[in-house]
XYZ file of C-alpha atoms in Angstrom:
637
model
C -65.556 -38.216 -7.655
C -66.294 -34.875 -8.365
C -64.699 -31.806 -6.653
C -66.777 -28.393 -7.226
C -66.471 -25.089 -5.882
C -70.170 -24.125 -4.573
C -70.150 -19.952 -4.212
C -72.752 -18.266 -2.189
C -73.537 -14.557 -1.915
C -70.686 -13.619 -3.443
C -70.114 -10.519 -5.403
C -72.407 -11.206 -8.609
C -72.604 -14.844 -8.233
C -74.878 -17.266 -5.853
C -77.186 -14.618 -4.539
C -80.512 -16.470 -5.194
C -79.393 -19.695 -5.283
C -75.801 -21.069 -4.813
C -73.640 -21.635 -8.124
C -71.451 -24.706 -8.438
C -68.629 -24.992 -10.590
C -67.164 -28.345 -11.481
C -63.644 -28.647 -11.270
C -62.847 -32.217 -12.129
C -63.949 -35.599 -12.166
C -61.963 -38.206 -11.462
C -61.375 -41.570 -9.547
C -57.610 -40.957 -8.357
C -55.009 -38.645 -8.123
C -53.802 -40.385 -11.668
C -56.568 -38.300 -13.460
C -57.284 -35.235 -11.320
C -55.587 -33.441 -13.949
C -57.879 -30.599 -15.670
C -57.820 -27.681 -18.181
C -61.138 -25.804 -17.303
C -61.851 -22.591 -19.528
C -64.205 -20.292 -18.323
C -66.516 -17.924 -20.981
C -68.919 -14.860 -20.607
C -69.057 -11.752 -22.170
C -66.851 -8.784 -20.478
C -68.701 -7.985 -16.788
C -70.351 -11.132 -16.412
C -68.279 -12.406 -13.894
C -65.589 -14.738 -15.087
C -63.076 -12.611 -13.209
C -65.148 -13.257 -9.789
C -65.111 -17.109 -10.391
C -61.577 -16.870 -9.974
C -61.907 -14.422 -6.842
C -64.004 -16.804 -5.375
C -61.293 -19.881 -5.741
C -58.583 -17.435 -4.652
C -60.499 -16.688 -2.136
C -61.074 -19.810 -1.045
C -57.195 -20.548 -0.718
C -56.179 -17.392 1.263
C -59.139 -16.572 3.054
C -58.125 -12.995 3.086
C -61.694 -11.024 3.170
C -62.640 -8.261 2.101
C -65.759 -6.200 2.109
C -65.539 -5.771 -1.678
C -66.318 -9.620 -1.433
C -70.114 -8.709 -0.214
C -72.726 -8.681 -3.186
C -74.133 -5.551 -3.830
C -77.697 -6.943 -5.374
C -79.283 -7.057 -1.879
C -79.101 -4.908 1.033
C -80.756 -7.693 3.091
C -78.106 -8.604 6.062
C -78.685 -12.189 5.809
C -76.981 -11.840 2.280
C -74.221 -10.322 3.856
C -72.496 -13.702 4.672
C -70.301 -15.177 1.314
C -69.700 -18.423 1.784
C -67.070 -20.981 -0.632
C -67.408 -24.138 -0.113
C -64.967 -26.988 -1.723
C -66.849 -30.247 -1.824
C -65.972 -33.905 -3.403
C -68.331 -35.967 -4.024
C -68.526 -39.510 -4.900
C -70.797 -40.386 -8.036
C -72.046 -43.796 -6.825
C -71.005 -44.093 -3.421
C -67.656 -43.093 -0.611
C -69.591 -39.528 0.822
C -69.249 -36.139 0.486
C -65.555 -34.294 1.922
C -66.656 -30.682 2.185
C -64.868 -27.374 3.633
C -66.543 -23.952 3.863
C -65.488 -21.043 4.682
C -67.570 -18.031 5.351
C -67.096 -14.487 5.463
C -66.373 -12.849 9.417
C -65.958 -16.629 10.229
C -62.839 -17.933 11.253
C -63.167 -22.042 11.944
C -64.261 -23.516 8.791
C -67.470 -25.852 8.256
C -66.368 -29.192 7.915
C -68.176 -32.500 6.930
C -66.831 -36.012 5.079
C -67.607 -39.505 6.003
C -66.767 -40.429 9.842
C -65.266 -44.207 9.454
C -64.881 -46.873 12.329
C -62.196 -46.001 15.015
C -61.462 -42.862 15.940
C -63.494 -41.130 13.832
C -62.648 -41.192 10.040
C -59.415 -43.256 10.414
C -59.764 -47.092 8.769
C -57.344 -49.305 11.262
C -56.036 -51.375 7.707
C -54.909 -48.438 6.183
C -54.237 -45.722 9.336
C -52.155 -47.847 11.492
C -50.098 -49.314 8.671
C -49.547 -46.094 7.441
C -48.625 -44.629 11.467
C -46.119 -47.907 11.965
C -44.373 -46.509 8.680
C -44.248 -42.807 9.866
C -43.082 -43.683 13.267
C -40.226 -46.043 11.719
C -39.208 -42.565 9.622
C -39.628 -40.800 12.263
C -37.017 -42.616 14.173
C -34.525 -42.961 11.541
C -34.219 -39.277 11.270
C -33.149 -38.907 14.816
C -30.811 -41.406 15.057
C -29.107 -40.214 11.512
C -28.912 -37.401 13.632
C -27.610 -38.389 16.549
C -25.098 -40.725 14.621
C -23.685 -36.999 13.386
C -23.320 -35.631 16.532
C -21.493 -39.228 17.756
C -23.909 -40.795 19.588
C -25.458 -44.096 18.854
C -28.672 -45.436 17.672
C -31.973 -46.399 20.049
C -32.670 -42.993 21.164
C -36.453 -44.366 20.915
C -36.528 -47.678 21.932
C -40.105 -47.213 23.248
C -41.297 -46.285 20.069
C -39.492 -49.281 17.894
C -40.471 -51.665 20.984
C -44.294 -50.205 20.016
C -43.977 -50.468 16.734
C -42.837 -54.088 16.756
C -45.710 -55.121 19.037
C -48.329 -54.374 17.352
C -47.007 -55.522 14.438
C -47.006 -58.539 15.599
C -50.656 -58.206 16.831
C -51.648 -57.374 13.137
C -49.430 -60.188 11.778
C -51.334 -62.855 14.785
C -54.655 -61.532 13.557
C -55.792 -59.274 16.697
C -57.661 -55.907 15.618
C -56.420 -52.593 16.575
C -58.351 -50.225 19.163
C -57.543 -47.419 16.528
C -58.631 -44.759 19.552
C -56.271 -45.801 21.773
C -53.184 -46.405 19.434
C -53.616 -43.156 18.588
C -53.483 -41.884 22.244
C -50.348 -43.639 22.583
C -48.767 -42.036 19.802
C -49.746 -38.689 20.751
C -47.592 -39.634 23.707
C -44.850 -40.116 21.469
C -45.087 -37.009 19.382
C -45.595 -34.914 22.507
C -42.311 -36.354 23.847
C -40.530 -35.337 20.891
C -41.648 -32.114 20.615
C -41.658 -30.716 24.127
C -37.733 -31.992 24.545
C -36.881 -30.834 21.447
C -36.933 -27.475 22.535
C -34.102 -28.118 24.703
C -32.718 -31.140 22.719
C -31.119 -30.346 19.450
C -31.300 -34.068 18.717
C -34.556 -34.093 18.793
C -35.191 -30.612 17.279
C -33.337 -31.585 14.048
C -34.400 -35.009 13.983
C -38.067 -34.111 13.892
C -37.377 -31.026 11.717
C -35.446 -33.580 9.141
C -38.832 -36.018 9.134
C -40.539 -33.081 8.593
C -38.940 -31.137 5.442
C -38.751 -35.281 3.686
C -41.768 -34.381 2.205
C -43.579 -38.047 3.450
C -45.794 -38.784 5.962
C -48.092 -35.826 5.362
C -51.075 -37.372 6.919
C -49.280 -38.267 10.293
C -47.540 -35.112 10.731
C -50.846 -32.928 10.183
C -52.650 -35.023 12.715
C -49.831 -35.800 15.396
C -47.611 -32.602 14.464
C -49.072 -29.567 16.629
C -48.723 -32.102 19.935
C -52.379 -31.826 20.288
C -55.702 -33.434 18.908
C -55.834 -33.084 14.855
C -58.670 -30.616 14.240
C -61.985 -31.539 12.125
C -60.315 -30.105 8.822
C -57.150 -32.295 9.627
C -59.376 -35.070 9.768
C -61.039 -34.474 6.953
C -57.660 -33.652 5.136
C -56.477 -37.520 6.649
C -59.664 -39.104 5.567
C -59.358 -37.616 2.200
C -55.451 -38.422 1.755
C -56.894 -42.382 3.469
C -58.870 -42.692 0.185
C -57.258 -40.494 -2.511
C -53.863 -40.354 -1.697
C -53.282 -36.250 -1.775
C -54.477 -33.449 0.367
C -58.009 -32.194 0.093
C -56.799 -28.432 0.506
C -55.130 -27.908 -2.806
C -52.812 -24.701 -3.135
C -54.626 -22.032 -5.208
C -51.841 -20.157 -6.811
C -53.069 -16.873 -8.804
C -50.543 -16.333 -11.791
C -49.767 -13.077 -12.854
C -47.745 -12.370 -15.352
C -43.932 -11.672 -14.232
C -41.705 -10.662 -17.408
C -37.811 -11.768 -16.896
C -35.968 -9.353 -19.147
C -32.129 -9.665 -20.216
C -30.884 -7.518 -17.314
C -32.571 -10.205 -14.772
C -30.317 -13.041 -16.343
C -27.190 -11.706 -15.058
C -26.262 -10.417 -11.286
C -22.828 -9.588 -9.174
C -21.929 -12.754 -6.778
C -22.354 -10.749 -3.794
C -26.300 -10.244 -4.253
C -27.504 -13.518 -5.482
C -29.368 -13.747 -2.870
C -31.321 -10.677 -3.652
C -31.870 -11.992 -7.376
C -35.738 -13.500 -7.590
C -34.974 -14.949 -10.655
C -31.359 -16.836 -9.615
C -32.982 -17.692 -5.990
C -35.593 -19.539 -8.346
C -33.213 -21.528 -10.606
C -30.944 -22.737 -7.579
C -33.889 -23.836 -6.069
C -34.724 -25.599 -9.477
C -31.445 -27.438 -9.744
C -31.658 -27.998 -5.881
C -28.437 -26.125 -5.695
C -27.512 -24.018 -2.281
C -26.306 -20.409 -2.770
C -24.538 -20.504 -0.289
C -21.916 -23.248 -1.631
C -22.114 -20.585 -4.665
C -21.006 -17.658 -2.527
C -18.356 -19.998 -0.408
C -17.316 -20.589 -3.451
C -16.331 -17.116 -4.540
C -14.656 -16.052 -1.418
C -12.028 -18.523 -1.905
C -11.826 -17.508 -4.808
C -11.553 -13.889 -3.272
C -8.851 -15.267 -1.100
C -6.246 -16.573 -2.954
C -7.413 -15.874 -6.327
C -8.123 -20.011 -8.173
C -9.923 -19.608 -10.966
C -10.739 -23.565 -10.671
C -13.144 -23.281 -7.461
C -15.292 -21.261 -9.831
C -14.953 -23.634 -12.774
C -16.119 -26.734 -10.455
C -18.920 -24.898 -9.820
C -19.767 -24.089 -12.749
C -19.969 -27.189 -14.538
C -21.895 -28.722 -11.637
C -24.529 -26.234 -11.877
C -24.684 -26.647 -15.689
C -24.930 -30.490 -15.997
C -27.969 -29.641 -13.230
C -29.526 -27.019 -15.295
C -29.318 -29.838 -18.795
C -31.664 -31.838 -16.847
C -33.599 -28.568 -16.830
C -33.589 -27.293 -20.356
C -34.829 -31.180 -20.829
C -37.993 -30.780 -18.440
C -38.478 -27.064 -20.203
C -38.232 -28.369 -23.599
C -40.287 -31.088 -23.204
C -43.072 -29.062 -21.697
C -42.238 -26.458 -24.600
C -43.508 -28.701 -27.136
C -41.313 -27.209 -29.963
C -39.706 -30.344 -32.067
C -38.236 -28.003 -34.254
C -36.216 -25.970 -31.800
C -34.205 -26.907 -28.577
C -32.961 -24.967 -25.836
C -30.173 -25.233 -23.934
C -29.218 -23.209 -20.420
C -26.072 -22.042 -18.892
C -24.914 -20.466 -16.415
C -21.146 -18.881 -16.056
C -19.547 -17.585 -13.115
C -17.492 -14.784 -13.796
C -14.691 -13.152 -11.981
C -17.278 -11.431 -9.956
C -20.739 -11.629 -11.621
C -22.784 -14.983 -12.650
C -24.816 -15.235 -16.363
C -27.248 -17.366 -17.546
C -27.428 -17.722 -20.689
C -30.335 -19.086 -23.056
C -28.863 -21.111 -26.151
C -31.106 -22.258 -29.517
C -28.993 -25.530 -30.536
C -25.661 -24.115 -31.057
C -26.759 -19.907 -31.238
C -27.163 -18.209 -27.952
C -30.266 -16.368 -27.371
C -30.734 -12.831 -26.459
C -34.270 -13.099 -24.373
C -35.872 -9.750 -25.423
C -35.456 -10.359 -28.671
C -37.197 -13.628 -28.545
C -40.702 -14.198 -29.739
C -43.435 -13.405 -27.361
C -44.786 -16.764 -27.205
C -41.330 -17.901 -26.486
C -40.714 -15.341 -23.623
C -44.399 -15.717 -22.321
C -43.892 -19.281 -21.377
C -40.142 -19.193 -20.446
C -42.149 -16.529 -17.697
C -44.421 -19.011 -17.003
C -41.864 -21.978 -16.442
C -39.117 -20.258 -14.404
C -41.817 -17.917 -12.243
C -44.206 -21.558 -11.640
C -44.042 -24.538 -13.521
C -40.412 -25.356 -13.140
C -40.537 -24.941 -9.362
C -41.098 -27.279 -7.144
C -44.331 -25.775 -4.962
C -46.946 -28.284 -7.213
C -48.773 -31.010 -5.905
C -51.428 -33.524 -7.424
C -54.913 -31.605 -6.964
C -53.317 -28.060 -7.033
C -55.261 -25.162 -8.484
C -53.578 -22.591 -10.717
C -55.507 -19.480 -12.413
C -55.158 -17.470 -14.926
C -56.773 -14.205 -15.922
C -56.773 -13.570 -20.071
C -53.919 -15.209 -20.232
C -51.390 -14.449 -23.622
C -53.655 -12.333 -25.280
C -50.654 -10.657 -26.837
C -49.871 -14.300 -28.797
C -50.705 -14.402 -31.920
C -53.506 -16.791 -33.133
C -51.170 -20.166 -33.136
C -49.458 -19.038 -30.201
C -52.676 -18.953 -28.477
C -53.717 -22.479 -30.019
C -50.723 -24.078 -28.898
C -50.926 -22.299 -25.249
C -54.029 -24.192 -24.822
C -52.962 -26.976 -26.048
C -49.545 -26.974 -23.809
C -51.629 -25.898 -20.615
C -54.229 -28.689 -20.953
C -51.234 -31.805 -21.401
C -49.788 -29.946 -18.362
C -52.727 -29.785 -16.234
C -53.401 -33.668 -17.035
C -49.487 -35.108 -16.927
C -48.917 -33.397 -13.577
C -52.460 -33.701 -12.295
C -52.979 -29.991 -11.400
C -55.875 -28.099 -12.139
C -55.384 -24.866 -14.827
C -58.794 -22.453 -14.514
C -58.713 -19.947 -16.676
C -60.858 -16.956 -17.541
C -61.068 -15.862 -21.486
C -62.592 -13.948 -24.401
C -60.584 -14.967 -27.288
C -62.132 -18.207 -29.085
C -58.743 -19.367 -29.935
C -58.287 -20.797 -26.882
C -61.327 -23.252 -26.809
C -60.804 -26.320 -28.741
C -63.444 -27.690 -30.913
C -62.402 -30.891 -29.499
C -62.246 -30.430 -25.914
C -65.815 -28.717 -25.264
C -66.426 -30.423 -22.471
C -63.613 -27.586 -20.991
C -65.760 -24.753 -21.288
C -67.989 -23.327 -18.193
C -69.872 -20.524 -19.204
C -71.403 -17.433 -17.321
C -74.177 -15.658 -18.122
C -75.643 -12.843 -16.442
C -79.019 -11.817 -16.015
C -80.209 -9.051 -13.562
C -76.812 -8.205 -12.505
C -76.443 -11.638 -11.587
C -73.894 -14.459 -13.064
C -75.114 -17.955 -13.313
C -72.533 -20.934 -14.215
C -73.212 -23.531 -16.302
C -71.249 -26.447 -16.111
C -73.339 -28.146 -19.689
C -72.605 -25.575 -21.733
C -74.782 -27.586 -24.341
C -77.567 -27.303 -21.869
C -78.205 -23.628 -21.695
C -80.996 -23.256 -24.601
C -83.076 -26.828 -25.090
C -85.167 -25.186 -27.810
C -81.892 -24.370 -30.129
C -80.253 -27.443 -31.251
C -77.168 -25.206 -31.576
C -75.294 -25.965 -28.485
C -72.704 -24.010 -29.754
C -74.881 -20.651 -29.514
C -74.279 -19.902 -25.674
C -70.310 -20.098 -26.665
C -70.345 -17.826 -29.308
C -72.698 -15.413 -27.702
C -70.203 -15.706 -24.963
C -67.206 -14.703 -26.802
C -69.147 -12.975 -29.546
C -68.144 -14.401 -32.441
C -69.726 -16.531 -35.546
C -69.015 -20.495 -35.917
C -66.066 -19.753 -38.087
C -63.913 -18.732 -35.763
C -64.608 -21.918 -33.851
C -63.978 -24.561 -36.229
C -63.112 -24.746 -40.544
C -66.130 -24.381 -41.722
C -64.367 -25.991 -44.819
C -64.298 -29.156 -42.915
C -66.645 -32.052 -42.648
C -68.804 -31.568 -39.743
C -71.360 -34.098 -38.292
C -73.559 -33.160 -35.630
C -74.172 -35.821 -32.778
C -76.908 -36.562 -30.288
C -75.155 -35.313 -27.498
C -72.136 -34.167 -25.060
C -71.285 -38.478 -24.320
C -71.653 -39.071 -27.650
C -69.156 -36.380 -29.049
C -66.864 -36.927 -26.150
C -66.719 -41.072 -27.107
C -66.176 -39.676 -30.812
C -63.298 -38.009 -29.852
C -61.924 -40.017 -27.820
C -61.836 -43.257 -30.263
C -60.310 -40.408 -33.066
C -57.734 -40.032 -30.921
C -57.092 -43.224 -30.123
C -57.225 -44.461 -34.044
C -55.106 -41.585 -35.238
C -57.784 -40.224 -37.195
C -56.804 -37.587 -39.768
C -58.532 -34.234 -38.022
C -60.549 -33.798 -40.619
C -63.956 -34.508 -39.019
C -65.268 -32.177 -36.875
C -67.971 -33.432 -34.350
C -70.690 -31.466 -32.917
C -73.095 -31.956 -30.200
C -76.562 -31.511 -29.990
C -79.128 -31.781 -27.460
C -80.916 -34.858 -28.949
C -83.187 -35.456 -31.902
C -86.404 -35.151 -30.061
C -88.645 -37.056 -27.781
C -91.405 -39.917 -29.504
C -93.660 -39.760 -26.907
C -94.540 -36.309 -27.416
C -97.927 -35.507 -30.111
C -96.105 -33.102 -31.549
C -92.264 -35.061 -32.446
C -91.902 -35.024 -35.958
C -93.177 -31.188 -36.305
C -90.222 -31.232 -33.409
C -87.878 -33.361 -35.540
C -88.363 -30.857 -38.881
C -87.573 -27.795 -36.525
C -84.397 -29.370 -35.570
C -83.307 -30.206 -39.409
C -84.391 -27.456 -40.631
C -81.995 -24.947 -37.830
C -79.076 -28.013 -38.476
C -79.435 -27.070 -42.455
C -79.109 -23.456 -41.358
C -75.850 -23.900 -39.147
C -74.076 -26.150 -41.712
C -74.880 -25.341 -45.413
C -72.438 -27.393 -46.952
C -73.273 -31.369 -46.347
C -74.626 -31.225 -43.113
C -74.766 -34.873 -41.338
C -76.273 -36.116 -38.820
C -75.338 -39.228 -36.690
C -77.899 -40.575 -34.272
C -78.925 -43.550 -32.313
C -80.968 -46.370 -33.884
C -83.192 -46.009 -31.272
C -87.061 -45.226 -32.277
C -86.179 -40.956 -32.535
C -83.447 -41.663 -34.775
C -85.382 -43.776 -36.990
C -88.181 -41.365 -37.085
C -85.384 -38.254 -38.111
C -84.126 -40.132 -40.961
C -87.563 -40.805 -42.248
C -88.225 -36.946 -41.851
C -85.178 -36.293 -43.870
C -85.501 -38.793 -46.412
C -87.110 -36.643 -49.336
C -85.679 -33.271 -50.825
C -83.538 -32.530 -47.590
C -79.853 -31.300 -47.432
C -79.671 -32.991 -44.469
C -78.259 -36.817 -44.062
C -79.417 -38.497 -41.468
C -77.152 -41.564 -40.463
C -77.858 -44.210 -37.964
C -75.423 -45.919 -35.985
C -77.644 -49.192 -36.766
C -77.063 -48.531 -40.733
C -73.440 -49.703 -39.901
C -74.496 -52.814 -37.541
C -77.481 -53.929 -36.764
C -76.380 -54.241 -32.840
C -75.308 -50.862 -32.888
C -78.657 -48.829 -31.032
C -76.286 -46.441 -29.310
C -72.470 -45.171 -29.473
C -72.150 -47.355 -26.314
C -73.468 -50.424 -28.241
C -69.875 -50.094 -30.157
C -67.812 -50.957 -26.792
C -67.233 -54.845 -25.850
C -68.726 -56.001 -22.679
C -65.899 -55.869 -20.789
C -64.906 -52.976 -21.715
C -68.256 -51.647 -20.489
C -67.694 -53.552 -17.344
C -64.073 -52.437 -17.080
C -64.752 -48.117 -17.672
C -68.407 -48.056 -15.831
C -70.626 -48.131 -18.368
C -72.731 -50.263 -18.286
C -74.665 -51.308 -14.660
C -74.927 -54.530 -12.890
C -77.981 -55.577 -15.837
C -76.061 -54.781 -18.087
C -78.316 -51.226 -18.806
C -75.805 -48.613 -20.376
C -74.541 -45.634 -17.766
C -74.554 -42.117 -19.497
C -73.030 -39.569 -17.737
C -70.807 -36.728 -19.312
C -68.034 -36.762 -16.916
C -67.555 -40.459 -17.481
C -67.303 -39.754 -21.073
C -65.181 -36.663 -20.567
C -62.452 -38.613 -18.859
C -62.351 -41.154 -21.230
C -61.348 -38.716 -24.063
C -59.125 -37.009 -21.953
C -57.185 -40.096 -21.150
C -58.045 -42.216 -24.291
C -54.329 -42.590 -25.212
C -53.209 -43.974 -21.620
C -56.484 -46.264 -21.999
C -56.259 -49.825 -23.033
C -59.407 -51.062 -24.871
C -60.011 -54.182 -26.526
C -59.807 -55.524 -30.463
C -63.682 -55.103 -30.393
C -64.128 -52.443 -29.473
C -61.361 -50.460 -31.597
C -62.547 -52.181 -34.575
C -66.698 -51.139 -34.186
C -65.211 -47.459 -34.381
C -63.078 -47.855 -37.065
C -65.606 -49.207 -38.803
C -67.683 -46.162 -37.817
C -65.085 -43.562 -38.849
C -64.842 -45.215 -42.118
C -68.401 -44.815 -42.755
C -68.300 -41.410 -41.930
C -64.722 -40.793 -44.157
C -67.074 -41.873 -47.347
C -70.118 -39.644 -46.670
């Protein structure tokens, strides 16, 4: 599945033709996880990318949102769409929103029943709701002394067609929804009068479950064609279509934000934050001080206190894991004075002043308390960043991206950020990088970076042009590079050093093939390509390429008097024609790549997910051992 933000007429970007910009590909909410980088030179329109998805999410207009490269009124209209799409087959779930509109455009696959909803996973899933759903009154009502069975029309219901299911009889999916329609309306009109009720529903509400049922049955009325599409979506992927786009800006918490009097916690951003981390009510806080107030035990304080800080260890574990610093631990506290509260930052056993700490330190203890330690995230959520830590130094920057990318992927959120510094794009993780170019005034995306300039076998080119820098700053030029047929091929690469624990001493590049044989003109093609590869790389430059009819041709073009060596996946195994030759059937079967014939499946965001998730990945002896036999091939070159 791949979800991509299509922008039309907007500001510099889509004005001729719509631009699309991948956000992920995956096939469940497991792996919807993504780091995508975003490079351009300064004005190209990196910035509006990020307008455009913000956009999306808050739908707040504004003429400033209107491109200025044509006066014509029918390019007066923006339009964002957000559409998944299934690779192979499942539809297309799309929402766009246009400028001066207010309903949305809606469209994803319409299913049997009523509408999109599947009867073996929709009523299952409504039986399960409406059990919840009466639970939480009648915990409620057991409070206020009454007994249970306030809804004995809904569990008789339930039970029914349970047993309908369970004798094999199908379920009119149009009309067990009118029914509970019934139900919800009941609810909800005598809740306004019934504080049962009220609180019941309000309780079933805030449990955080159920999502699905309460968008469609909530309002009392018919779900709308975006809560369908929303149900669909959540039917087959298990999370909401509509992610939350959050725009992070950069919030610095100094030393005078860590401490505040107990009468105006409330009023504190920062403590309001960390109670709601530690899931800890303020007002049990300020309670808490007014008996102290009233007859002056120091000990109502002191049980506080050490409740909130064995709460707030679980925290410092969840921020130091995230941190990624083995070296150094942190430890938080917080102490409730006489008539002020403290939190206090602690290094192992030395207590911290925070504006004295380093400014990677206090740029991502920002970042965690002001975001990623709350608890607003979901699985598909959409956070972006604007030149983010460009006052880090070089390795602060390295590990930010680094940090932000096992984030993104271990809590299956989506980080987009915009950038000009090349130490945040890992030589390693090019598949990452989307970059904008403008021409006329106008920004184009691409999504293949490597695909940008066919005639310059240096798919790197577009990148550095983008952040305007040499090859150096990219990757250690003292390092052994070997340039690779293309994006699936380096992203397999990478994915099997990973997975082998290969020293990182080999640095793969991609290229846009080695040339096609059916052309007159392929080995005049084939020297042009050597002869640019011998520029880019002075030192050793290798090549690795298929054992395919090109690649046999390029080493036989290389094989006198050139600095270039050509290596064929066939010179280690005979079987080995491609880099997908090198997996075991079943692992070809098992990942998708290979068809029903058995003909290999290339595609880059196959690939790309792979190496993403190549350590969670189980592959087989094989296959593990045909690329260790590879890498060890390459180690003696």
């Amino acid at each position: 599945m791949e979800r991509s933000l299509y922008i039309t007429k907007y500001k510099n970007l889509g004005v001729n033709e719509p631009q699309r910009f991948v956000l992920n590909n995956f096939t469940s909410k497991d792996d919807i996880g993504n780091l995508v980088i975003i490079v351009g030179p300064n004005n190209s329109g990196k910035s509006n990318i990020l307008d455009a998805l913000d956009r999306f999410g808050n739908r707040n207009w504004t003429r400033n949102d209107i491109t200025k490269l044509s006066l014509d009124k029918k390019d007066a209209t923006p339009q964002i769409s957000l559409c998944c799409k299934a690779n192979k087959s499942g539809g297309e779930y799309t929402c766009r929103y246009t400028h001066g509109v207010d309903e949305p455009f809606v469209a994803f696959p319409k299913n049997n029943g009523n509408g999109n909803m599947r009867s073996d996973t929709f009523v299952p899933n409504t039986l399960a709701a409406l059990k919840g759903l009466v639970r939480a009154v009648d915990n409620v009502a057991a409070q206020y002394g009454y007994g249970k069975g306030q809804f004995s029309d809904i569990t008789n219901f339930v039970n029914d067609t349970e047993q309908s299911i369970a004798a094999g009889n199908p379920v009119d999916t149009s009309k067990f929804s009118e029914q509970v329609s019934v139900f919800v309306n009941n609810i909800l009109i005598n809740g306004r009068r019934n504080q049962i009720f009220r609180e019941g529903w309000n309780r079933f509400v805030t449990s955080g479950k159920h999502t699905s049922f309460i968008r469609m049955f909530g309002s009392g009325d018919n779900a709308s064609e975006l809560d369908k599409l929303g149900i669909a979506y959540d039917d087959k992927y298990g999370m909401e279509f509509m992610p939350h786009i959050i725009r992070y800006k950069d919030e610095p918490i100094k030393n005078s934000d860590l401490n505040v009097d107990c009468s105006n916690i409330a009023a504190s951003s920062f403590f309001k934050r960390v109670f709601e981390l530690i899931d800890y009510p303020i007002d049990t806080v300020r309670r808490a001080y007014e008996e102290f107030a009233h007859d002056g035990n120091r000990g109502v304080l002191t049980k506080q206190q050490r409740i909130i800080c064995k709460k707030l260890s679980k925290v410092a574990d969840d921020f130091n894991k995230l941190y990624c610093n083995k070296t150094e631990k942190y430890g938080f506290e917080i102490n409730l004075d006489s008539n002020r509260l403290f939190f206090s930052i602690f290094n192992g056993e030395n207590d911290c002043s925070l504006d004295i700490q380093s400014t990677g330190f206090r740029w991502f203890f920002d970042l965690y308390f002001n975001l990623l330690g709350t608890k607003t995230l979901m699985r598909g959520d959409i956070i972006l960043m604007d030149e983010p830590a460009t006052n880090l130094h070089v390795k602060g920057q390295k590990e930010l991206r680094k940090f932000l990318k096992e984030f993104a992927v271990n809590n299956g959120v989506t980080i987009v950020l915009a950038t000009h510094s090349p130490f945040l794009v890992d030589i390693d993780c090019l598949d990452e990088l989307r970059v904008v170019e403008e021409k006329d005034g106008e920004a184009y995306i691409y999504n293949d970076f490597s695909a940008i300039n066919l005639d310059d076998p240096d798919s790197l080119l577009p990148v550095k042009e983008a952040l305007t820098v040499d090859s150096c700053h990219l990757y250690d030029p003292y390092k052994k590079v070997v340039f690779v047929e293309g994006i699936t091929d380096y992203n397999y690469l990478i994915a099997f050093k990973k997975k082998l624990g290969i020293e990182d001493d080999i640095i793969f590049i991609p290229i846009k093939g080695v040339g096609d044989m059916k052309n007159a003109d392929a080995k005049k093609k084939q020297r042009d390509i050597s002869k640019r590869l011998i520029e880019l790389r002075k030192h050793n430059p290798i090549l690795l390429a298929d054992g395919d009819a090109a690649g046999i041709s390029m080493k036989e073009v290389n094989s006198k008097d050139s600095a270039l060596t050509v290596m064929l996946l066939s010179d280690i195994d005979v079987t080995f024609k491609s880099i997908e030759s090198l997996f075991d059937k079943e692992d070809l079967k098992k990942l998708g790549l290979a068809d029903e014939r058995g003909r290999f499946v290339k595609h880059a965001s196959t690939s790309s997910r792979i190496k993403t998730f190549a350590d969670k990945l189980e592959f087989s002896e094989t296959t593990l051992a045909n690329f260790k036999k590879l890498f060890d091939k390459l180690a003696d070159m």
